[in-house]
PDB file of C-alpha atoms in Angstrom:
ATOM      1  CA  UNK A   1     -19.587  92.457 -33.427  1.00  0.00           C
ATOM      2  CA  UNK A   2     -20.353  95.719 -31.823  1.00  0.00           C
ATOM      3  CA  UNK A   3     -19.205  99.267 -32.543  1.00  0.00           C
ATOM      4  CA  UNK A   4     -16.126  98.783 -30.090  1.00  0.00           C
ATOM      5  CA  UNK A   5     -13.460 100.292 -31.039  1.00  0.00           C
ATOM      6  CA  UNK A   6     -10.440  97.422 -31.273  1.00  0.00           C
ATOM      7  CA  UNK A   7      -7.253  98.714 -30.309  1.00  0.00           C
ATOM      8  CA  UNK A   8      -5.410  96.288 -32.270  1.00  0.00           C
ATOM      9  CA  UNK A   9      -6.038  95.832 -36.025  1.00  0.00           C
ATOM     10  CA  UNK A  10      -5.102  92.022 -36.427  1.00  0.00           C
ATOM     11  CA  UNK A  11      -7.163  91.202 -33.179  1.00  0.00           C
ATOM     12  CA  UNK A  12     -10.051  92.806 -35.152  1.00  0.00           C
ATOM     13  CA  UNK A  13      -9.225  90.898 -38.189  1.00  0.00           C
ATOM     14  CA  UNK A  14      -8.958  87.732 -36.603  1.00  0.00           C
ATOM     15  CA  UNK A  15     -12.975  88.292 -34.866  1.00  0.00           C
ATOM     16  CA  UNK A  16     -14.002  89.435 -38.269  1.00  0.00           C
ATOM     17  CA  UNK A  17     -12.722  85.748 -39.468  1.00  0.00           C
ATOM     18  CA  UNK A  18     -14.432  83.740 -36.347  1.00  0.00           C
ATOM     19  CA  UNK A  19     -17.231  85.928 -36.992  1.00  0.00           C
ATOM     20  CA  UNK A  20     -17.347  84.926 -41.315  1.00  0.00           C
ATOM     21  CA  UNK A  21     -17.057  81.588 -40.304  1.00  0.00           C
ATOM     22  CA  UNK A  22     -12.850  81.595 -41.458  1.00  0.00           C
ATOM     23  CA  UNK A  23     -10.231  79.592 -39.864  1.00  0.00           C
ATOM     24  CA  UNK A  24      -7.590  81.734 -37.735  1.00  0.00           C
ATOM     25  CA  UNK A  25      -4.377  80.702 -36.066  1.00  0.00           C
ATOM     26  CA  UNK A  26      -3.489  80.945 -32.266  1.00  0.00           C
ATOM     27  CA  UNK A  27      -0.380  80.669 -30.942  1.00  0.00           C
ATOM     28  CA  UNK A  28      -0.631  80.785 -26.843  1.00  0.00           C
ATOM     29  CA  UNK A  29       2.520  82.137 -25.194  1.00  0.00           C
ATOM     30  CA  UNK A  30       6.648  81.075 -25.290  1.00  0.00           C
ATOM     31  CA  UNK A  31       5.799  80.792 -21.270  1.00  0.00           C
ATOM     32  CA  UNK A  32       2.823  78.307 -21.597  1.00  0.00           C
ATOM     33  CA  UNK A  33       2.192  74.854 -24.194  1.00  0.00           C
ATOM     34  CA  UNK A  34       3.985  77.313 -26.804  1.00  0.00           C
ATOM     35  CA  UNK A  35       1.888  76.151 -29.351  1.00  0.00           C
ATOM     36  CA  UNK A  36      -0.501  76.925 -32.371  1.00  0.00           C
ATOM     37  CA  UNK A  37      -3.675  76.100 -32.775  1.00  0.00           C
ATOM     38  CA  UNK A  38      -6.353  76.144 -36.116  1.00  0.00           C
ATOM     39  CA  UNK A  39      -9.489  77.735 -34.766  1.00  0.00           C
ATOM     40  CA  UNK A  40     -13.113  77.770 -36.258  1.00  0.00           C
ATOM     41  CA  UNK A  41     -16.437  78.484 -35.012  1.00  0.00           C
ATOM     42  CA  UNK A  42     -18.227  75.192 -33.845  1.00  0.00           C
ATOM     43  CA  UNK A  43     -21.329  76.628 -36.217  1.00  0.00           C
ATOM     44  CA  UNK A  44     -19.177  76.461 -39.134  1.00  0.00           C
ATOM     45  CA  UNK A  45     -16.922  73.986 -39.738  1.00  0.00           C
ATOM     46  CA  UNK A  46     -17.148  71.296 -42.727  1.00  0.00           C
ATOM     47  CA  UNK A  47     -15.613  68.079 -43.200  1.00  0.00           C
ATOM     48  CA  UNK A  48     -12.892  69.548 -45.538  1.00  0.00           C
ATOM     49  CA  UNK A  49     -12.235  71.722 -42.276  1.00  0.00           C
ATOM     50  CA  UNK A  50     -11.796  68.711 -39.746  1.00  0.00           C
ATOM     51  CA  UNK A  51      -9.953  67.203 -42.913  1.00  0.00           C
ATOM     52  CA  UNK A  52      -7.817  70.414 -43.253  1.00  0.00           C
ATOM     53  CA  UNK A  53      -6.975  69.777 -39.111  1.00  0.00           C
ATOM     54  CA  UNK A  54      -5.976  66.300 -39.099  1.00  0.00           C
ATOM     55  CA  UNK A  55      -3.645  66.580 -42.330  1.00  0.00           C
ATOM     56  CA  UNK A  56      -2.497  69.913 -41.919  1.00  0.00           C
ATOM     57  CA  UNK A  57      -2.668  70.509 -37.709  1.00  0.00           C
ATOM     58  CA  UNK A  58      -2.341  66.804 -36.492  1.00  0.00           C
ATOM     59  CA  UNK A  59      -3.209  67.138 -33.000  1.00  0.00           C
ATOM     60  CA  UNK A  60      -6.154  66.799 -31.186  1.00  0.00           C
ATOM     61  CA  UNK A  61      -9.236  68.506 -32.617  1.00  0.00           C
ATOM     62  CA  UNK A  62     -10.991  69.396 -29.876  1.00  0.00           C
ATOM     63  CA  UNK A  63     -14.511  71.523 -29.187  1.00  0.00           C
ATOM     64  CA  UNK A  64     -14.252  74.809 -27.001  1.00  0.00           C
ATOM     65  CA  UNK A  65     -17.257  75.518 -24.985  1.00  0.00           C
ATOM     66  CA  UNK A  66     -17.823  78.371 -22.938  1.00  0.00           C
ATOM     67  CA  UNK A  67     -18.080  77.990 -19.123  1.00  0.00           C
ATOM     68  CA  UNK A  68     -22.133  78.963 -18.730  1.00  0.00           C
ATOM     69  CA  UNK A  69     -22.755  76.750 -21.600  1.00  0.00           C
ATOM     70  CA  UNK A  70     -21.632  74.000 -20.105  1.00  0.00           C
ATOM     71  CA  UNK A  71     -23.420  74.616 -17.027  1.00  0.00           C
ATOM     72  CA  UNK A  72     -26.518  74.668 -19.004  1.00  0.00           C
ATOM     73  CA  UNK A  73     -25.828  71.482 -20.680  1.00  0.00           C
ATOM     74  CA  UNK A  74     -24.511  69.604 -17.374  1.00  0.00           C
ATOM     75  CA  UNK A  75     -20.912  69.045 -18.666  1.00  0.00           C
ATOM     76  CA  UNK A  76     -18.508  68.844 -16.089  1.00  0.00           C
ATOM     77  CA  UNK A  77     -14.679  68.797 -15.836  1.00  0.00           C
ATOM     78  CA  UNK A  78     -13.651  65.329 -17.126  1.00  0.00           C
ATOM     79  CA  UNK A  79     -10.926  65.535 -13.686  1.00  0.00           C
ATOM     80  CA  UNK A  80     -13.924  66.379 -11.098  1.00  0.00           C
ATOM     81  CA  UNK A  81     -16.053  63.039 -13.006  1.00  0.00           C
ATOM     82  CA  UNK A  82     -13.156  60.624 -12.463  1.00  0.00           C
ATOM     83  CA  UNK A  83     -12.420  61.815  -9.065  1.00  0.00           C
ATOM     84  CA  UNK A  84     -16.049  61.190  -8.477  1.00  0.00           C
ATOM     85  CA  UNK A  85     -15.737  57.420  -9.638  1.00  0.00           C
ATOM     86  CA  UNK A  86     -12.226  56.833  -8.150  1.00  0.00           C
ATOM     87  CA  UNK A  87     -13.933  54.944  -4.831  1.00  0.00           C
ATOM     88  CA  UNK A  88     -15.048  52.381  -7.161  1.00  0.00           C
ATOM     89  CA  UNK A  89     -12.116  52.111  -9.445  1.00  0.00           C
ATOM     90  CA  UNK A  90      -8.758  52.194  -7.451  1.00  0.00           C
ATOM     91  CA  UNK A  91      -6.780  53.147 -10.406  1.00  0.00           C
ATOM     92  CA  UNK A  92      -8.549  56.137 -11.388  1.00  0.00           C
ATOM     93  CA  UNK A  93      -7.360  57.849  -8.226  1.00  0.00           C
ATOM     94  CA  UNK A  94      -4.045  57.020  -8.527  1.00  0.00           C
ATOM     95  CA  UNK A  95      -4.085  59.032 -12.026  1.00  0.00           C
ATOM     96  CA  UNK A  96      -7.067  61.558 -11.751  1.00  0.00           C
ATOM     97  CA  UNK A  97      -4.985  65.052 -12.555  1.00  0.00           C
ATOM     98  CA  UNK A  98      -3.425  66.371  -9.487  1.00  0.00           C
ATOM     99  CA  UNK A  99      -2.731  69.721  -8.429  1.00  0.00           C
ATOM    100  CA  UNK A 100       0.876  70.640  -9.854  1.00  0.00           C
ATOM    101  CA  UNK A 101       0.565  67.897 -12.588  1.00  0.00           C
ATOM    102  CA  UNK A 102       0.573  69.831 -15.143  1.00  0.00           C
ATOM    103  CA  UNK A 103       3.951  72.015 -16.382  1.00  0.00           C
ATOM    104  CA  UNK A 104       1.654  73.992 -18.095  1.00  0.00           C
ATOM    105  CA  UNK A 105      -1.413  75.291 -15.951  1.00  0.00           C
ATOM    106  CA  UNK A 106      -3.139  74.751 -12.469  1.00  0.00           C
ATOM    107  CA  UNK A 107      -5.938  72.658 -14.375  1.00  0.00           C
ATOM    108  CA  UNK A 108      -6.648  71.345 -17.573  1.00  0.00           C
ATOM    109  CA  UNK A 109     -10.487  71.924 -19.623  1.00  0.00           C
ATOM    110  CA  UNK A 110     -11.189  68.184 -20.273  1.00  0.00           C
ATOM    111  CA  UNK A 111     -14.475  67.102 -20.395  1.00  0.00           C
ATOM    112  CA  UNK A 112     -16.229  64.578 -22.142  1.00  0.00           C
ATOM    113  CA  UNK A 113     -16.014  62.999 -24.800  1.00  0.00           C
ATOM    114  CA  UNK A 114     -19.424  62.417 -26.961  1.00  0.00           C
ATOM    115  CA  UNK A 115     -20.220  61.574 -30.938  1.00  0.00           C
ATOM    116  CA  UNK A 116     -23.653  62.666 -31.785  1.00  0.00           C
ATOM    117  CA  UNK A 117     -26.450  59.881 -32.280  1.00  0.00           C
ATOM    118  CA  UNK A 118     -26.613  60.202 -36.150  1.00  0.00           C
ATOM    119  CA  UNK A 119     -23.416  59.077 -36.189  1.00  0.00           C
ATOM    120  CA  UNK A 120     -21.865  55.933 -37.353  1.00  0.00           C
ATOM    121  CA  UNK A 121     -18.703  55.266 -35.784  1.00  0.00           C
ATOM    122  CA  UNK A 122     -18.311  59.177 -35.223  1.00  0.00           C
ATOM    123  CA  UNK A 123     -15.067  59.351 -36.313  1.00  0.00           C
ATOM    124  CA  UNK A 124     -14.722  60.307 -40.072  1.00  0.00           C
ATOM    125  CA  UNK A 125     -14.426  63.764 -41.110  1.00  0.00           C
ATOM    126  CA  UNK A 126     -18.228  64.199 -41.773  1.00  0.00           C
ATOM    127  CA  UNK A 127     -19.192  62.042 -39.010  1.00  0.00           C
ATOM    128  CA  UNK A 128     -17.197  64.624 -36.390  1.00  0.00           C
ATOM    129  CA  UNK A 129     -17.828  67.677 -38.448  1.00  0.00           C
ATOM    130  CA  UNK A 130     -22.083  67.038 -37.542  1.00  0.00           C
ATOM    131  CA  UNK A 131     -21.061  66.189 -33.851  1.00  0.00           C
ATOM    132  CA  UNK A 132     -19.542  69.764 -33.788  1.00  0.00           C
ATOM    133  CA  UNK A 133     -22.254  71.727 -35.632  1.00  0.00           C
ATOM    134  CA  UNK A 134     -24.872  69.843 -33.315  1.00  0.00           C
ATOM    135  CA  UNK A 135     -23.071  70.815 -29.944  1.00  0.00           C
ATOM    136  CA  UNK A 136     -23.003  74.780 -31.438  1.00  0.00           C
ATOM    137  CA  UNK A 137     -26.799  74.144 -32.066  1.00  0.00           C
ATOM    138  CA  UNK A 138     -27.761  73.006 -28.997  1.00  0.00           C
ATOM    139  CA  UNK A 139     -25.480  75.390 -26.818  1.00  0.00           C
ATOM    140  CA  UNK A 140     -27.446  78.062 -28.873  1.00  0.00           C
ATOM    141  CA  UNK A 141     -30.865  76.689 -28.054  1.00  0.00           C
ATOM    142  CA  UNK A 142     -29.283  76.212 -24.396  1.00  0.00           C
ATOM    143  CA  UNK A 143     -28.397  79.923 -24.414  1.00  0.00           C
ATOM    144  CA  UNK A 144     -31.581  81.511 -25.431  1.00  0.00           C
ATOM    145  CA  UNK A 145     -33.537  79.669 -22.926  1.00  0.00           C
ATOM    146  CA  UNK A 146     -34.986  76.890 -24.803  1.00  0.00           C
ATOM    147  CA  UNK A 147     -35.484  73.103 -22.878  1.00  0.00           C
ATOM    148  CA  UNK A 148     -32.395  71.006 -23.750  1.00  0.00           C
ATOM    149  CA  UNK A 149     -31.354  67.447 -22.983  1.00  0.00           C
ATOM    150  CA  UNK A 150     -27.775  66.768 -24.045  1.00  0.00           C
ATOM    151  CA  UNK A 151     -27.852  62.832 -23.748  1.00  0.00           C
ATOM    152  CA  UNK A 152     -30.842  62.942 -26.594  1.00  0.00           C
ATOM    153  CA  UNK A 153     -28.859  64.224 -29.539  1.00  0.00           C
ATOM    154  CA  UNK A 154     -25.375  62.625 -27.793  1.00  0.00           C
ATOM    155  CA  UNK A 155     -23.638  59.847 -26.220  1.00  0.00           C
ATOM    156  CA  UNK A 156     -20.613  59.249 -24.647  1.00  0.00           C
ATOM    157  CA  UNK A 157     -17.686  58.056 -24.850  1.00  0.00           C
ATOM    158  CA  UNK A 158     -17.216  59.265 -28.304  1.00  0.00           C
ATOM    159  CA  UNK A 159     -14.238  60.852 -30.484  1.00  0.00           C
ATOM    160  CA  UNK A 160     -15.006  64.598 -30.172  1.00  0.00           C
ATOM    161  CA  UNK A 161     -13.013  65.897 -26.766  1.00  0.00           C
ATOM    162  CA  UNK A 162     -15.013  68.281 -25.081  1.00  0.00           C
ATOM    163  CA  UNK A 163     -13.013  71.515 -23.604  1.00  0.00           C
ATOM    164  CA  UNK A 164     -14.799  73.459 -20.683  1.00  0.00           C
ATOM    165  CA  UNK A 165     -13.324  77.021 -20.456  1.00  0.00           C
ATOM    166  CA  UNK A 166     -12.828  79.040 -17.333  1.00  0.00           C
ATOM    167  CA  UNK A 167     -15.259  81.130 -15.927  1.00  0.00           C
ATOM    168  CA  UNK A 168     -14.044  84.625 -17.155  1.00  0.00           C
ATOM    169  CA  UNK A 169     -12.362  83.571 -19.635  1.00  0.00           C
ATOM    170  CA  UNK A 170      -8.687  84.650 -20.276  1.00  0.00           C
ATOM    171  CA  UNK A 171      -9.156  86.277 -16.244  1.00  0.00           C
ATOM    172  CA  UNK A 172      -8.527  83.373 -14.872  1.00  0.00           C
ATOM    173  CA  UNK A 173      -6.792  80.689 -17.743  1.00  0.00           C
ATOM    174  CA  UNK A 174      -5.241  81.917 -21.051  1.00  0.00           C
ATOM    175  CA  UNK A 175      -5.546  78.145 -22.955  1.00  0.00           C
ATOM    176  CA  UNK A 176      -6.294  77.761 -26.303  1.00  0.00           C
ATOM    177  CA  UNK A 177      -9.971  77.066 -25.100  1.00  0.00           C
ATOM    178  CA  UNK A 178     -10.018  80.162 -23.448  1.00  0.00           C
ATOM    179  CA  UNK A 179      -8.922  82.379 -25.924  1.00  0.00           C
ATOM    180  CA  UNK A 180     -10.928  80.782 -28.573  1.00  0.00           C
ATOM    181  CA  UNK A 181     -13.583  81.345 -26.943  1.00  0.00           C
ATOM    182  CA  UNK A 182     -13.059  85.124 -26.214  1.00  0.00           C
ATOM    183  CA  UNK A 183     -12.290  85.945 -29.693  1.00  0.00           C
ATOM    184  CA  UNK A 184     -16.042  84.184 -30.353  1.00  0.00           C
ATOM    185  CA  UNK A 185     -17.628  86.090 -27.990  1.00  0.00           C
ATOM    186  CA  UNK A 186     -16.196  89.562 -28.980  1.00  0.00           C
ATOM    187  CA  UNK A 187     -17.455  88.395 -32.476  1.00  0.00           C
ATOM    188  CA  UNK A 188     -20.941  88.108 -31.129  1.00  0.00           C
ATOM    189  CA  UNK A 189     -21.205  84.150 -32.036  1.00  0.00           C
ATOM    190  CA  UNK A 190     -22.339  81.127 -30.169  1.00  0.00           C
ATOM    191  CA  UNK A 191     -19.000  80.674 -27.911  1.00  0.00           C
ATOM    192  CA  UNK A 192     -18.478  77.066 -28.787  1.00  0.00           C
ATOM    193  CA  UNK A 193     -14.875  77.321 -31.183  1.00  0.00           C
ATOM    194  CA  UNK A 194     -12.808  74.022 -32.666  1.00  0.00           C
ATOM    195  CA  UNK A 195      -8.924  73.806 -31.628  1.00  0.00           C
ATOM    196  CA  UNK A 196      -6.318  71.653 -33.093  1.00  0.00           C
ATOM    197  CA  UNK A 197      -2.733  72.045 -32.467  1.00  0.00           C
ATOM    198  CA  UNK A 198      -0.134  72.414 -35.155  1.00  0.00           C
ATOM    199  CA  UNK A 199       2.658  69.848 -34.827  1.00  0.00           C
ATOM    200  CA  UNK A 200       6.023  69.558 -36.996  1.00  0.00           C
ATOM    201  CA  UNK A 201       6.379  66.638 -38.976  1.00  0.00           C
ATOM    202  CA  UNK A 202      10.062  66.918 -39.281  1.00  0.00           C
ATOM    203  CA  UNK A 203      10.722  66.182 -35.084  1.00  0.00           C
ATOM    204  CA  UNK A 204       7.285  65.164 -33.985  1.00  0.00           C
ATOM    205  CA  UNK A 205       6.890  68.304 -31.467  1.00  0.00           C
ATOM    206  CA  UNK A 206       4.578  71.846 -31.686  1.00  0.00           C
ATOM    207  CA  UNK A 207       5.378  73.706 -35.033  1.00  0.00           C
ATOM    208  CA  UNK A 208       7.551  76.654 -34.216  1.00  0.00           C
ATOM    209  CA  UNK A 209       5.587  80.050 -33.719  1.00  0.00           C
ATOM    210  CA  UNK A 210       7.473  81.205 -37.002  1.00  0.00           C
ATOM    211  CA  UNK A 211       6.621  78.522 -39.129  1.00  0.00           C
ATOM    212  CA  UNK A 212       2.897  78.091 -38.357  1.00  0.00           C
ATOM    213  CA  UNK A 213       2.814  82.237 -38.731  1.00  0.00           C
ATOM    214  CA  UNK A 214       4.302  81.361 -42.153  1.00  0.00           C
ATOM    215  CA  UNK A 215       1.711  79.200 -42.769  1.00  0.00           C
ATOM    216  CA  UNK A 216      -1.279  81.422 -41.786  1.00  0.00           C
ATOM    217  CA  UNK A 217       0.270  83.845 -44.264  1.00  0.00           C
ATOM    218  CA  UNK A 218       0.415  81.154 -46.814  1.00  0.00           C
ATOM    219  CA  UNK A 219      -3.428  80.401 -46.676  1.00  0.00           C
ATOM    220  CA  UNK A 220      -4.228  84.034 -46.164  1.00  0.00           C
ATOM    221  CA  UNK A 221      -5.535  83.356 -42.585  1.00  0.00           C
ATOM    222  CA  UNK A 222      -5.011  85.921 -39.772  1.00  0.00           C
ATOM    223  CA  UNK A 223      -2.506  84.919 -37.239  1.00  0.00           C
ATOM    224  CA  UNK A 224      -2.783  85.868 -33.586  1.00  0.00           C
ATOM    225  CA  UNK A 225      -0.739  85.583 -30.322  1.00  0.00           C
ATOM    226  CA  UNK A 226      -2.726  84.928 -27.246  1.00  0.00           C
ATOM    227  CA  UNK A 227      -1.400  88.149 -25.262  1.00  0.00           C
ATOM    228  CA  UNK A 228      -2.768  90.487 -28.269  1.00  0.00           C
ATOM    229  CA  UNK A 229      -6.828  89.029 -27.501  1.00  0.00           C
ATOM    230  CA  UNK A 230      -6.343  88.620 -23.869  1.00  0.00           C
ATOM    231  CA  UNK A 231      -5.489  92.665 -23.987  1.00  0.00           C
ATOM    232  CA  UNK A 232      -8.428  93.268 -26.331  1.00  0.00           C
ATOM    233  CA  UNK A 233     -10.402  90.875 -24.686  1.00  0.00           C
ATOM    234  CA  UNK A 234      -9.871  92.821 -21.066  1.00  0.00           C
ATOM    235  CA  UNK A 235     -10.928  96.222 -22.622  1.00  0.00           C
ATOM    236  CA  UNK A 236     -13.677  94.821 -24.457  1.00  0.00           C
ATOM    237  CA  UNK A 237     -15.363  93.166 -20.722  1.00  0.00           C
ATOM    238  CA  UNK A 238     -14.460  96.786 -19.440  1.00  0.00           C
ATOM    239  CA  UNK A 239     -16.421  98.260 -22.005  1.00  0.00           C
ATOM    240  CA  UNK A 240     -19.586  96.135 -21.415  1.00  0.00           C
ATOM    241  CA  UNK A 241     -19.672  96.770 -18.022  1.00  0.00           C
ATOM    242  CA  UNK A 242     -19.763 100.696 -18.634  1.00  0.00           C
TER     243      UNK A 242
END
């Protein structure tokens, strides 16, 4: 993290956390999925952490890449491959994602979905916790240059969901990949991030904003909304560009 100065206290907090390698807590907006999500750094998580997810977050645990990553590692929009392949399978096209599909957004970040090749089945804790630390390695390697084939260390179809966020970020999509991702690149770290959304066991839908905040505070996590980093996300961009 660099000597910016944040103009919001718990934003700050919450990079320092990404940045130690600490969980956080994002809730997106009332006007989007209204939900919270756990968030780690892809470099850091543990099997008690994908353990923590499931029992704790019960969604999806997904893996947040950054949009130039992917386009150094050649993963694509999981919509764009099945519209590829929907000459050949009939029922593909008839369900690819459509524009206005989705209540939500214009588009959502599927990609693939890959276990790493040391893997077993890939789908216990420790089995998905080394898929996750191996896709924050190679995006790293990918980053600084170095020659990287993604099919040798992965295969696919596998049981970590890949997310690809938008070019610029919270510009152009403010998702729980997006804003993941922005707090992990204001903290200076590989921008690969874990998501999993908090759901309620009592009625089987997103936990309330006020009860996963309650929560956070419980575990001594810091607990952000996604309009305070997409406001200290814009200033920080404006600030590199100077």
């Amino acid at each position: 993290m660099d000597n910016f100065k944040f103009s919001d206290p718990e934003v700050k907090k919450g990079i320092e956390a990404v940045e130690q390698g600490e969980m956080v807590f994002i809730f997106d907006s009332d006007s989007r999925e209204g939900e919270t999500d756990f968030v780690i750094a892809a470099s850091a998580i543990t099997p008690d952490d994908v353990r923590w997810m499931r029992r704790d977050g019960g969604g999806l645990i997904c893996t947040a890449l950054a949009d130039e990553v992917c386009t150094t590692l050649g993963l694509p929009f999981m919509a764009d491959l099945l519209a590829e392949g929907a000459g050949r399978w009939p029922a593909i096209g008839d369900t690819v994602e459509q524009a206005g599909d989705l209540a939500y957004d214009s588009r959502s970040s599927f990609s693939i979905w890959v276990n790493h090749r040391n893997t077993r089945t890939g789908i216990p804790d420790n089995d998905r916790a080394l898929t996750i630390n191996k896709l924050a390695e190679i995006s790293e390697k990918g980053r600084n240059g170095e020659d990287v084939v993604f099919g040798d260390q992965f295969r696919a179809p596998g049981h970590v969901a890949l997310l690809r966020a938008a070019e610029g970020l919270v510009e152009n999509r403010r998702g729980q990949t997006e804003l993941s991702v922005a707090l992990a690149q204001m903290a200076g770290i590989t921008p690969v991030m874990v998501v999993c959304e908090m759901l309620d066991d009592t009625n089987g839908k997103a936990l309330s904003k006020e009860d996963a905040r309650t929560y956070a505070q419980l575990h001594g996590c810091v607990f952000l909304e996604g309009a305070q980093i997409t406001k200290v996300y814009k200033e920080w961009v404006a600030r590199q560009k100077k």
